[in-house]
């Protein structure tokens, strides 16, 4: 644990020494607001706005010509190429399209080939629920009973995944595993390489949901070697609310047939022959389904320019330092008000956010918002705080903690909405 100092001047000094500080001015940030919700919806940047406006201009000027003359026909490949360095993958292994949940369906239906002897899929019980809903329905679509074939490994403490438990569950009847890289509540970064190596020893396919790690934690897919991965582009990647999602297919599987086929996954050379026979394109783009929503993709390009310019390793370095600084301030200044830290503290197993816990978190979270701190609430007791390295400064973190002290000293949250009422809102 680094030793930090407690003063505002010290926070200012950290900002002076921060090589990523200059990126903040490329984002739209409301005056006086401290935005800690980049792990739910990243902020709009000037760069994202520019690439969106360029796409709009191309449409205005070119109509259907946007695809060819405008150069947007292979836009998904271009974005894939820009994303590949974030996970150390080859460009042809990465594409972007659909929503995260649709990409989960795509991957499960591609990699799940159940037989009466081998039909189980391993998942955990604390991942974001959409993943489970999707897998559940995919098992049924393949003619198996999800209550039998979904092997849910229970978290020992309700917040973290224990890799030993996952490995122990890898019995001969398991054919597929889907796990999160970083847990959306506790920020735990799991040991993906260990899981992947163990799964492959047993002939099990393994895929990861990178929604809470992409853009803030670099992954080395050449080493981890997963079979597939999916992620959203609207959190740390700042691609815009509901921006389309990312997809990685390991090149050793390029000859597989997509579970969900569509004409955009056809070989580009023959796509416009409009043949009744599907000719699968043997790269990640072969897992595309329908026509790409260009206006929804365009901001991702600008946002990725910033991320790549900053460098994912530098982003991780700052993320680790700024979350550590936040934890230091929580320990020194907020524990006395009943706050705790619900995320792992070691760098090797911590993602990009801090899970601030409190028994009265629901009302306190409302008081944060009333004081222009934008957090993310995780029922029932976690306030998720993501100091996104591209636009949150050390002084922002310092200032946030000062505002929290004021909230707690004045018991501001007690005058807000009544606890039961709020409870019924989020349930
Ligand atoms: C871990 C995780 N998986 C899946 C999803 C679902 O993503 P989408 O709504 O883009 O399908 C989310 C959304 O926040 C998520 O956090």
Tab-separated table of C-alpha atoms and ligand atoms in Angstrom:
chain	number	residue	atom	x	y	z
A	1	UNK	CA	0.000	0.000	0.000
A	2	UNK	CA	1.475	3.355	-0.997
A	3	UNK	CA	1.618	6.098	1.554
A	4	UNK	CA	-0.304	9.176	0.482
A	5	UNK	CA	-0.846	12.455	2.252
A	6	UNK	CA	-4.117	13.896	3.470
A	7	UNK	CA	-4.076	17.448	2.125
A	8	UNK	CA	-5.633	19.071	-0.936
A	9	UNK	CA	-2.210	20.385	-1.960
A	10	UNK	CA	-0.953	16.838	-2.101
A	11	UNK	CA	-3.869	15.862	-4.401
A	12	UNK	CA	-2.960	18.824	-6.616
A	13	UNK	CA	0.626	17.625	-6.745
A	14	UNK	CA	-0.538	14.145	-7.810
A	15	UNK	CA	-2.468	15.815	-10.644
A	16	UNK	CA	0.619	17.776	-11.684
A	17	UNK	CA	2.579	14.535	-11.914
A	18	UNK	CA	-0.215	12.697	-13.752
A	19	UNK	CA	0.655	12.133	-17.408
A	20	UNK	CA	-3.019	11.451	-18.216
A	21	UNK	CA	-4.311	14.684	-16.642
A	22	UNK	CA	-4.441	16.447	-20.008
A	23	UNK	CA	-7.170	14.129	-21.321
A	24	UNK	CA	-9.787	15.494	-18.923
A	25	UNK	CA	-10.331	18.616	-21.023
A	26	UNK	CA	-11.436	16.482	-23.967
A	27	UNK	CA	-14.528	15.332	-22.021
A	28	UNK	CA	-17.783	17.136	-21.322
A	29	UNK	CA	-17.983	17.481	-17.553
A	30	UNK	CA	-20.581	19.576	-15.756
A	31	UNK	CA	-19.176	22.383	-13.649
A	32	UNK	CA	-18.832	21.275	-10.039
A	33	UNK	CA	-19.862	17.702	-10.708
A	34	UNK	CA	-17.713	14.738	-9.699
A	35	UNK	CA	-18.529	11.927	-12.074
A	36	UNK	CA	-17.839	8.508	-10.573
A	37	UNK	CA	-20.136	6.478	-12.783
A	38	UNK	CA	-17.798	5.737	-15.680
A	39	UNK	CA	-18.291	2.042	-14.944
A	40	UNK	CA	-21.954	2.376	-15.977
A	41	UNK	CA	-22.025	5.110	-18.601
A	42	UNK	CA	-18.780	6.795	-19.590
A	43	UNK	CA	-18.791	10.490	-20.452
A	44	UNK	CA	-19.051	12.099	-23.865
A	45	UNK	CA	-15.808	13.439	-25.316
A	46	UNK	CA	-15.116	16.031	-27.980
A	47	UNK	CA	-13.502	13.256	-30.017
A	48	UNK	CA	-16.600	11.031	-29.786
A	49	UNK	CA	-18.786	13.940	-30.779
A	50	UNK	CA	-16.537	14.641	-33.780
A	51	UNK	CA	-16.630	11.104	-35.161
A	52	UNK	CA	-20.400	11.019	-34.646
A	53	UNK	CA	-20.796	14.287	-36.548
A	54	UNK	CA	-18.546	13.001	-39.331
A	55	UNK	CA	-20.799	9.963	-39.751
A	56	UNK	CA	-23.859	12.190	-39.769
A	57	UNK	CA	-22.247	14.432	-42.366
A	58	UNK	CA	-21.414	11.416	-44.540
A	59	UNK	CA	-25.020	10.251	-44.379
A	60	UNK	CA	-26.348	13.756	-45.183
A	61	UNK	CA	-24.047	14.070	-48.164
A	62	UNK	CA	-23.893	10.536	-49.477
A	63	UNK	CA	-27.114	8.740	-48.596
A	64	UNK	CA	-26.514	5.076	-49.372
A	65	UNK	CA	-23.055	6.032	-50.573
A	66	UNK	CA	-22.046	6.257	-46.909
A	67	UNK	CA	-21.204	2.537	-47.052
A	68	UNK	CA	-18.825	2.660	-49.998
A	69	UNK	CA	-17.737	6.215	-50.798
A	70	UNK	CA	-18.040	7.131	-47.124
A	71	UNK	CA	-15.923	4.113	-46.150
A	72	UNK	CA	-18.287	2.772	-43.502
A	73	UNK	CA	-18.910	-0.690	-44.975
A	74	UNK	CA	-16.036	-2.202	-42.987
A	75	UNK	CA	-16.304	0.181	-40.049
A	76	UNK	CA	-16.706	-2.730	-37.617
A	77	UNK	CA	-13.307	-4.049	-38.714
A	78	UNK	CA	-11.752	-0.648	-38.184
A	79	UNK	CA	-13.178	-0.414	-34.666
A	80	UNK	CA	-12.117	-4.016	-34.016
A	81	UNK	CA	-8.587	-3.084	-35.028
A	82	UNK	CA	-8.651	-0.123	-32.631
A	83	UNK	CA	-9.896	-2.324	-29.781
A	84	UNK	CA	-7.563	-5.270	-30.288
A	85	UNK	CA	-4.598	-3.710	-28.408
A	86	UNK	CA	-6.754	-3.375	-25.295
A	87	UNK	CA	-6.806	-7.160	-24.969
A	88	UNK	CA	-3.610	-7.982	-26.875
A	89	UNK	CA	-5.468	-9.824	-29.597
A	90	UNK	CA	-5.054	-9.835	-33.377
A	91	UNK	CA	-7.244	-7.301	-35.180
A	92	UNK	CA	-9.077	-10.020	-37.060
A	93	UNK	CA	-10.128	-11.597	-33.742
A	94	UNK	CA	-12.070	-8.509	-32.633
A	95	UNK	CA	-15.200	-6.875	-33.960
A	96	UNK	CA	-18.000	-4.749	-32.626
A	97	UNK	CA	-21.704	-5.189	-33.100
A	98	UNK	CA	-25.013	-5.891	-31.343
A	99	UNK	CA	-25.484	-5.508	-27.597
A	100	UNK	CA	-23.443	-7.368	-25.006
A	101	UNK	CA	-26.349	-9.668	-24.293
A	102	UNK	CA	-26.837	-10.499	-27.973
A	103	UNK	CA	-23.124	-11.263	-28.223
A	104	UNK	CA	-23.460	-13.628	-25.263
A	105	UNK	CA	-26.212	-15.454	-27.144
A	106	UNK	CA	-24.020	-15.455	-30.214
A	107	UNK	CA	-21.082	-17.016	-28.374
A	108	UNK	CA	-23.038	-19.540	-26.345
A	109	UNK	CA	-24.940	-20.734	-29.388
A	110	UNK	CA	-21.629	-20.987	-31.254
A	111	UNK	CA	-19.626	-22.826	-28.602
A	112	UNK	CA	-22.269	-24.900	-26.834
A	113	UNK	CA	-22.606	-28.317	-28.434
A	114	UNK	CA	-24.270	-30.370	-25.705
A	115	UNK	CA	-24.463	-34.152	-25.682
A	116	UNK	CA	-26.274	-36.343	-23.142
A	117	UNK	CA	-22.886	-36.993	-21.428
A	118	UNK	CA	-21.526	-33.489	-21.653
A	119	UNK	CA	-23.992	-30.615	-21.496
A	120	UNK	CA	-23.162	-28.466	-18.478
A	121	UNK	CA	-22.194	-24.799	-18.514
A	122	UNK	CA	-20.410	-23.288	-15.506
A	123	UNK	CA	-21.353	-19.792	-14.347
A	124	UNK	CA	-21.124	-17.961	-11.024
A	125	UNK	CA	-24.036	-16.594	-8.992
A	126	UNK	CA	-22.853	-12.979	-8.671
A	127	UNK	CA	-22.315	-11.872	-12.265
A	128	UNK	CA	-24.590	-9.300	-13.870
A	129	UNK	CA	-27.858	-11.227	-14.325
A	130	UNK	CA	-28.317	-10.657	-18.050
A	131	UNK	CA	-25.531	-13.186	-18.686
A	132	UNK	CA	-27.412	-15.851	-16.789
A	133	UNK	CA	-30.749	-15.068	-18.412
A	134	UNK	CA	-29.094	-15.413	-21.812
A	135	UNK	CA	-27.297	-18.674	-21.070
A	136	UNK	CA	-30.399	-20.137	-19.482
A	137	UNK	CA	-32.441	-19.519	-22.614
A	138	UNK	CA	-29.643	-20.766	-24.902
A	139	UNK	CA	-29.501	-24.090	-23.073
A	140	UNK	CA	-33.235	-24.437	-23.618
A	141	UNK	CA	-32.845	-23.486	-27.277
A	142	UNK	CA	-30.422	-26.405	-27.654
A	143	UNK	CA	-33.037	-28.799	-26.254
A	144	UNK	CA	-31.605	-29.222	-22.749
A	145	UNK	CA	-33.036	-28.400	-19.335
A	146	UNK	CA	-31.285	-25.290	-17.951
A	147	UNK	CA	-32.089	-26.292	-14.388
A	148	UNK	CA	-29.990	-29.399	-15.003
A	149	UNK	CA	-27.359	-28.104	-17.387
A	150	UNK	CA	-26.506	-24.759	-15.818
A	151	UNK	CA	-23.943	-25.425	-13.105
A	152	UNK	CA	-23.918	-22.337	-10.926
A	153	UNK	CA	-20.893	-22.072	-8.641
A	154	UNK	CA	-21.903	-20.214	-5.518
A	155	UNK	CA	-19.734	-17.409	-4.207
A	156	UNK	CA	-18.489	-18.213	-0.697
A	157	UNK	CA	-19.020	-14.641	0.504
A	158	UNK	CA	-21.569	-13.281	-1.950
A	159	UNK	CA	-19.025	-10.804	-3.399
A	160	UNK	CA	-16.071	-12.720	-4.851
A	161	UNK	CA	-15.369	-15.681	-7.066
A	162	UNK	CA	-12.931	-18.260	-5.745
A	163	UNK	CA	-11.022	-19.738	-8.662
A	164	UNK	CA	-10.499	-23.014	-6.754
A	165	UNK	CA	-14.278	-23.492	-6.611
A	166	UNK	CA	-14.610	-22.932	-10.356
A	167	UNK	CA	-11.795	-25.399	-11.079
A	168	UNK	CA	-13.307	-27.983	-8.764
A	169	UNK	CA	-16.598	-27.674	-10.664
A	170	UNK	CA	-14.874	-28.576	-13.976
A	171	UNK	CA	-16.144	-32.145	-14.069
A	172	UNK	CA	-16.349	-34.384	-17.151
A	173	UNK	CA	-19.925	-33.313	-17.925
A	174	UNK	CA	-18.934	-29.619	-18.327
A	175	UNK	CA	-18.385	-28.311	-21.859
A	176	UNK	CA	-18.411	-24.511	-21.443
A	177	UNK	CA	-17.644	-21.762	-18.909
A	178	UNK	CA	-18.732	-18.115	-18.909
A	179	UNK	CA	-17.379	-15.801	-16.199
A	180	UNK	CA	-16.917	-12.072	-15.666
A	181	UNK	CA	-13.371	-10.661	-15.788
A	182	UNK	CA	-14.185	-8.036	-13.155
A	183	UNK	CA	-17.173	-8.370	-10.841
A	184	UNK	CA	-19.639	-5.512	-11.221
A	185	UNK	CA	-20.235	-5.205	-7.464
A	186	UNK	CA	-16.980	-6.050	-5.715
A	187	UNK	CA	-14.561	-5.031	-8.518
A	188	UNK	CA	-12.725	-8.334	-8.086
A	189	UNK	CA	-10.465	-9.103	-11.057
A	190	UNK	CA	-10.436	-12.843	-11.467
A	191	UNK	CA	-7.452	-14.944	-12.521
A	192	UNK	CA	-8.581	-15.501	-16.089
A	193	UNK	CA	-5.396	-17.222	-17.178
A	194	UNK	CA	-5.625	-19.842	-14.482
A	195	UNK	CA	-9.282	-20.562	-15.264
A	196	UNK	CA	-8.596	-20.721	-18.984
A	197	UNK	CA	-5.599	-23.068	-18.652
A	198	UNK	CA	-7.474	-25.433	-16.336
A	199	UNK	CA	-10.560	-25.440	-18.556
A	200	UNK	CA	-8.547	-26.205	-21.665
A	201	UNK	CA	-6.743	-29.085	-19.947
A	202	UNK	CA	-10.213	-30.630	-19.624
A	203	UNK	CA	-11.392	-29.770	-23.132
A	204	UNK	CA	-13.806	-27.101	-21.875
A	205	UNK	CA	-14.421	-23.893	-23.829
A	206	UNK	CA	-14.105	-20.714	-21.795
A	207	UNK	CA	-15.376	-17.192	-22.404
A	208	UNK	CA	-15.249	-13.962	-20.406
A	209	UNK	CA	-17.528	-10.975	-19.965
A	210	UNK	CA	-15.212	-7.934	-19.984
A	211	UNK	CA	-17.896	-5.287	-19.396
A	212	UNK	CA	-16.262	-4.040	-16.193
A	213	UNK	CA	-12.657	-4.360	-17.280
A	214	UNK	CA	-12.406	-3.274	-20.912
A	215	UNK	CA	-10.747	0.100	-21.221
A	216	UNK	CA	-9.447	0.181	-17.659
A	217	UNK	CA	-7.710	-3.195	-17.193
A	218	UNK	CA	-5.478	-4.446	-20.012
A	219	UNK	CA	-5.846	-8.131	-20.834
A	220	UNK	CA	-3.244	-10.301	-22.493
A	221	UNK	CA	-5.345	-12.652	-24.592
A	222	UNK	CA	-2.293	-14.157	-26.247
A	223	UNK	CA	-1.439	-15.513	-22.826
A	224	UNK	CA	-4.914	-16.066	-21.363
A	225	UNK	CA	-6.055	-17.709	-24.594
A	226	UNK	CA	-9.834	-17.692	-24.005
A	227	UNK	CA	-12.128	-19.062	-26.686
A	228	UNK	CA	-14.354	-15.999	-26.801
A	229	UNK	CA	-15.095	-12.760	-24.968
A	230	UNK	CA	-17.773	-10.085	-25.048
A	231	UNK	CA	-18.007	-6.567	-23.621
A	232	UNK	CA	-19.890	-3.311	-23.797
A	233	UNK	CA	-18.375	-0.115	-25.149
A	234	UNK	CA	-20.342	2.351	-23.061
A	235	UNK	CA	-18.580	2.066	-19.695
A	236	UNK	CA	-14.838	2.803	-19.466
A	237	UNK	CA	-14.667	2.989	-23.269
A	238	UNK	CA	-17.000	6.018	-23.326
A	239	UNK	CA	-18.708	4.943	-26.558
A	240	UNK	CA	-22.095	6.432	-25.638
A	241	UNK	CA	-25.244	5.202	-23.890
A	242	UNK	CA	-26.188	1.812	-25.328
A	243	UNK	CA	-23.253	1.892	-27.761
A	244	UNK	CA	-22.876	-1.382	-29.549
A	245	UNK	CA	-20.782	-4.111	-27.989
A	246	UNK	CA	-17.439	-5.814	-28.545
A	247	UNK	CA	-16.746	-9.416	-29.458
A	248	UNK	CA	-13.576	-11.527	-29.513
A	249	UNK	CA	-13.343	-14.901	-31.200
A	250	UNK	CA	-10.067	-16.789	-30.815
A	251	UNK	CA	-8.641	-17.321	-34.281
A	252	UNK	CA	-8.341	-21.055	-33.732
A	253	UNK	CA	-12.168	-21.130	-33.988
A	254	UNK	CA	-12.610	-19.085	-37.157
A	255	UNK	CA	-13.884	-22.152	-39.023
A	256	UNK	CA	-16.736	-22.684	-36.544
A	257	UNK	CA	-20.203	-21.697	-37.689
A	258	UNK	CA	-21.878	-18.810	-35.851
A	259	UNK	CA	-24.788	-19.747	-33.622
A	260	UNK	CA	-26.667	-16.703	-34.875
A	261	UNK	CA	-25.996	-16.144	-38.564
A	262	UNK	CA	-26.930	-13.161	-40.697
A	263	UNK	CA	-25.869	-11.620	-43.955
A	264	UNK	CA	-23.317	-9.316	-42.339
A	265	UNK	CA	-21.366	-12.402	-41.283
A	266	UNK	CA	-21.060	-13.526	-44.888
A	267	UNK	CA	-17.732	-13.236	-46.722
A	268	UNK	CA	-17.453	-9.612	-47.772
A	269	UNK	CA	-16.421	-10.568	-51.320
A	270	UNK	CA	-19.688	-12.414	-51.937
A	271	UNK	CA	-22.117	-10.704	-49.550
A	272	UNK	CA	-23.780	-8.715	-52.289
A	273	UNK	CA	-24.316	-11.767	-54.489
A	274	UNK	CA	-27.196	-12.271	-52.070
A	275	UNK	CA	-26.943	-16.008	-52.480
A	276	UNK	CA	-29.304	-18.240	-50.507
A	277	UNK	CA	-26.228	-20.101	-49.229
A	278	UNK	CA	-24.427	-18.482	-46.291
A	279	UNK	CA	-20.682	-18.232	-46.804
A	280	UNK	CA	-19.233	-17.620	-43.371
A	281	UNK	CA	-16.415	-15.075	-43.197
A	282	UNK	CA	-13.536	-16.725	-41.326
A	283	UNK	CA	-12.658	-13.926	-38.903
A	284	UNK	CA	-14.464	-12.235	-36.000
A	285	UNK	CA	-16.525	-10.230	-38.524
A	286	UNK	CA	-18.091	-13.573	-39.489
A	287	UNK	CA	-20.032	-13.355	-36.214
A	288	UNK	CA	-21.763	-10.144	-37.279
A	289	UNK	CA	-25.500	-10.555	-37.764
A	290	UNK	CA	-27.379	-7.595	-39.263
A	291	UNK	CA	-26.532	-4.172	-40.659
A	292	UNK	CA	-24.273	-2.141	-38.408
A	293	UNK	CA	-25.879	0.898	-36.708
A	294	UNK	CA	-23.309	3.426	-37.879
A	295	UNK	CA	-24.604	6.344	-35.815
A	296	UNK	CA	-24.359	4.205	-32.717
A	297	UNK	CA	-20.850	3.063	-33.600
A	298	UNK	CA	-19.365	6.380	-34.643
A	299	UNK	CA	-18.764	7.857	-31.160
A	300	UNK	CA	-16.825	4.714	-30.245
A	301	UNK	CA	-14.178	5.639	-32.805
A	302	UNK	CA	-13.478	9.024	-31.204
A	303	UNK	CA	-13.569	7.533	-27.733
A	304	UNK	CA	-11.124	4.798	-28.747
A	305	UNK	CA	-8.759	7.385	-30.199
A	306	UNK	CA	-8.439	8.892	-26.729
A	307	UNK	CA	-8.021	5.517	-25.027
A	308	UNK	CA	-5.320	4.434	-27.471
A	309	UNK	CA	-3.559	7.770	-27.322
A	310	UNK	CA	-3.475	7.546	-23.525
A	311	UNK	CA	-2.363	3.898	-23.695
A	312	UNK	CA	-4.122	1.120	-21.825
A	313	UNK	CA	-1.070	0.379	-19.654
A	314	UNK	CA	-0.931	4.030	-18.530
A	315	UNK	CA	-4.678	3.950	-17.874
A	316	UNK	CA	-4.262	0.890	-15.669
A	317	UNK	CA	-1.327	2.471	-13.855
A	318	UNK	CA	-3.381	5.563	-13.009
A	319	UNK	CA	-6.472	3.495	-12.213
A	320	UNK	CA	-4.537	1.470	-9.645
A	321	UNK	CA	-3.026	4.578	-8.109
A	322	UNK	CA	-6.205	6.650	-7.970
A	323	UNK	CA	-8.290	3.790	-6.539
A	324	UNK	CA	-5.549	3.189	-3.985
A	325	UNK	CA	-5.604	6.907	-3.121
A	326	UNK	CA	-9.381	6.751	-2.729
A	327	UNK	CA	-9.099	3.721	-0.453
A	328	UNK	CA	-6.450	5.555	1.585
A	329	UNK	CA	-8.799	8.517	2.085
A	330	UNK	CA	-11.702	6.210	2.956
A	331	UNK	CA	-9.579	4.442	5.573
A	332	UNK	CA	-8.303	7.679	7.056
A	333	UNK	CA	-11.398	9.877	6.851
A	334	UNK	CA	-14.578	7.875	6.283
A	335	UNK	CA	-14.366	4.648	8.286
A	336	UNK	CA	-15.460	6.532	11.395
A	337	UNK	CA	-18.820	7.249	9.716
A	338	UNK	CA	-19.506	3.551	9.204
A	339	UNK	CA	-18.072	3.211	5.690
A	340	UNK	CA	-16.077	0.190	4.574
A	341	UNK	CA	-14.284	-1.060	1.477
A	342	UNK	CA	-15.891	-4.026	-0.253
A	343	UNK	CA	-13.384	-4.604	-3.062
A	344	UNK	CA	-10.135	-6.588	-2.980
A	345	UNK	CA	-7.202	-4.368	-2.024
A	346	UNK	CA	-4.385	-6.107	-3.890
A	347	UNK	CA	-3.525	-4.659	-7.294
A	348	UNK	CA	-3.545	-8.109	-8.894
A	349	UNK	CA	-7.188	-8.728	-8.055
A	350	UNK	CA	-8.740	-5.254	-8.245
A	351	UNK	CA	-10.579	-3.761	-11.218
A	352	UNK	CA	-11.281	-0.074	-11.850
A	353	UNK	CA	-13.784	0.859	-9.164
A	354	UNK	CA	-14.025	1.033	-5.416
A	355	UNK	CA	-16.964	-0.584	-3.647
A	356	UNK	CA	-17.808	1.763	-0.792
A	357	UNK	CA	-20.027	-0.030	1.696
A	358	UNK	CA	-22.403	1.359	4.314
A	359	UNK	CA	-25.440	-0.032	6.117
A	360	UNK	CA	-27.419	3.059	5.062
A	361	UNK	CA	-25.972	3.173	1.542
A	362	UNK	CA	-29.269	3.728	-0.226
A	363	UNK	CA	-30.040	7.078	1.381
A	364	UNK	CA	-26.422	8.165	1.460
A	365	UNK	CA	-26.238	7.508	-2.269
A	366	UNK	CA	-29.107	9.960	-2.739
A	367	UNK	CA	-27.234	12.548	-0.675
A	368	UNK	CA	-24.178	12.050	-2.909
A	369	UNK	CA	-26.274	12.972	-5.931
A	370	UNK	CA	-27.717	15.998	-4.128
A	371	UNK	CA	-24.099	17.102	-3.639
A	372	UNK	CA	-23.135	16.637	-7.298
A	373	UNK	CA	-21.296	13.374	-6.808
A	374	UNK	CA	-22.507	10.882	-9.407
A	375	UNK	CA	-22.072	7.326	-8.065
A	376	UNK	CA	-23.593	3.983	-8.958
A	377	UNK	CA	-25.683	2.159	-6.396
A	378	UNK	CA	-25.555	-1.631	-5.934
A	379	UNK	CA	-28.335	-2.881	-3.770
A	380	UNK	CA	-28.390	-3.123	-0.799
A	381	UNK	CA	-25.181	-1.680	0.653
A	382	UNK	CA	-22.639	-0.790	-2.036
A	383	UNK	CA	-21.945	2.617	-3.535
A	384	UNK	CA	-19.769	1.962	-6.533
A	385	UNK	CA	-17.215	4.707	-7.229
A	386	UNK	CA	-15.231	4.594	-10.461
A	387	UNK	CA	-12.528	7.246	-10.753
A	388	UNK	CA	-12.202	6.818	-14.533
A	389	UNK	CA	-8.535	7.616	-15.254
A	390	UNK	CA	-9.205	9.662	-18.386
A	391	UNK	CA	-11.369	12.301	-16.733
A	392	UNK	CA	-11.245	12.017	-12.938
A	393	UNK	CA	-8.450	13.887	-11.169
A	394	UNK	CA	-6.876	13.214	-7.796
A	395	UNK	CA	-8.306	16.518	-6.613
A	396	UNK	CA	-11.787	15.317	-7.664
A	397	UNK	CA	-11.306	12.319	-5.394
A	398	UNK	CA	-10.117	14.557	-2.571
A	399	UNK	CA	-13.062	16.921	-3.065
A	400	UNK	CA	-15.524	14.035	-3.170
A	401	UNK	CA	-14.313	12.746	0.182
A	402	UNK	CA	-14.645	16.259	1.650
A	403	UNK	CA	-18.254	16.416	0.426
A	404	UNK	CA	-18.951	12.984	1.900
A	405	UNK	CA	-17.626	14.124	5.276
A	406	UNK	CA	-19.995	17.106	5.126
A	407	UNK	CA	-22.931	14.845	4.219
A	408	UNK	CA	-22.171	12.560	7.157
A	409	UNK	CA	-21.459	15.323	9.673
A	410	UNK	CA	-24.722	17.086	8.813
A	411	UNK	CA	-26.602	13.778	8.453
A	412	UNK	CA	-27.975	15.187	5.212
A	413	UNK	CA	-29.144	11.789	4.044
A	414	UNK	CA	-31.642	11.491	6.902
A	415	UNK	CA	-33.811	14.206	5.395
A	416	UNK	CA	-33.950	12.589	2.010
A	417	UNK	CA	-36.337	9.897	0.941
A	418	UNK	CA	-37.388	7.441	3.556
A	419	UNK	CA	-35.494	4.167	3.470
A	420	UNK	CA	-38.455	1.860	2.844
A	421	UNK	CA	-39.695	4.065	0.044
A	422	UNK	CA	-36.313	3.978	-1.664
A	423	UNK	CA	-36.075	0.257	-1.108
A	424	UNK	CA	-39.311	-0.276	-2.953
A	425	UNK	CA	-38.004	1.885	-5.803
A	426	UNK	CA	-34.948	-0.238	-6.439
A	427	UNK	CA	-36.518	-3.634	-5.825
B	1	LIG	C1	-21.308	-7.494	-16.701
B	1	LIG	C2	-22.407	-7.128	-17.653
B	1	LIG	N1	-22.837	-8.048	-18.533
B	1	LIG	C3	-23.851	-7.764	-19.383
B	1	LIG	C4	-24.462	-6.536	-19.386
B	1	LIG	C5	-25.593	-6.276	-20.332
B	1	LIG	O1	-25.209	-5.418	-21.345
B	1	LIG	P1	-26.225	-4.955	-22.512
B	1	LIG	O2	-27.364	-4.285	-21.850
B	1	LIG	O3	-25.412	-4.007	-23.319
B	1	LIG	O4	-26.644	-6.147	-23.257
B	1	LIG	C6	-24.041	-5.552	-18.488
B	1	LIG	C7	-24.684	-4.219	-18.460
B	1	LIG	O5	-24.407	-3.355	-17.688
B	1	LIG	C8	-22.985	-5.861	-17.591
B	1	LIG	O6	-22.547	-4.967	-16.699
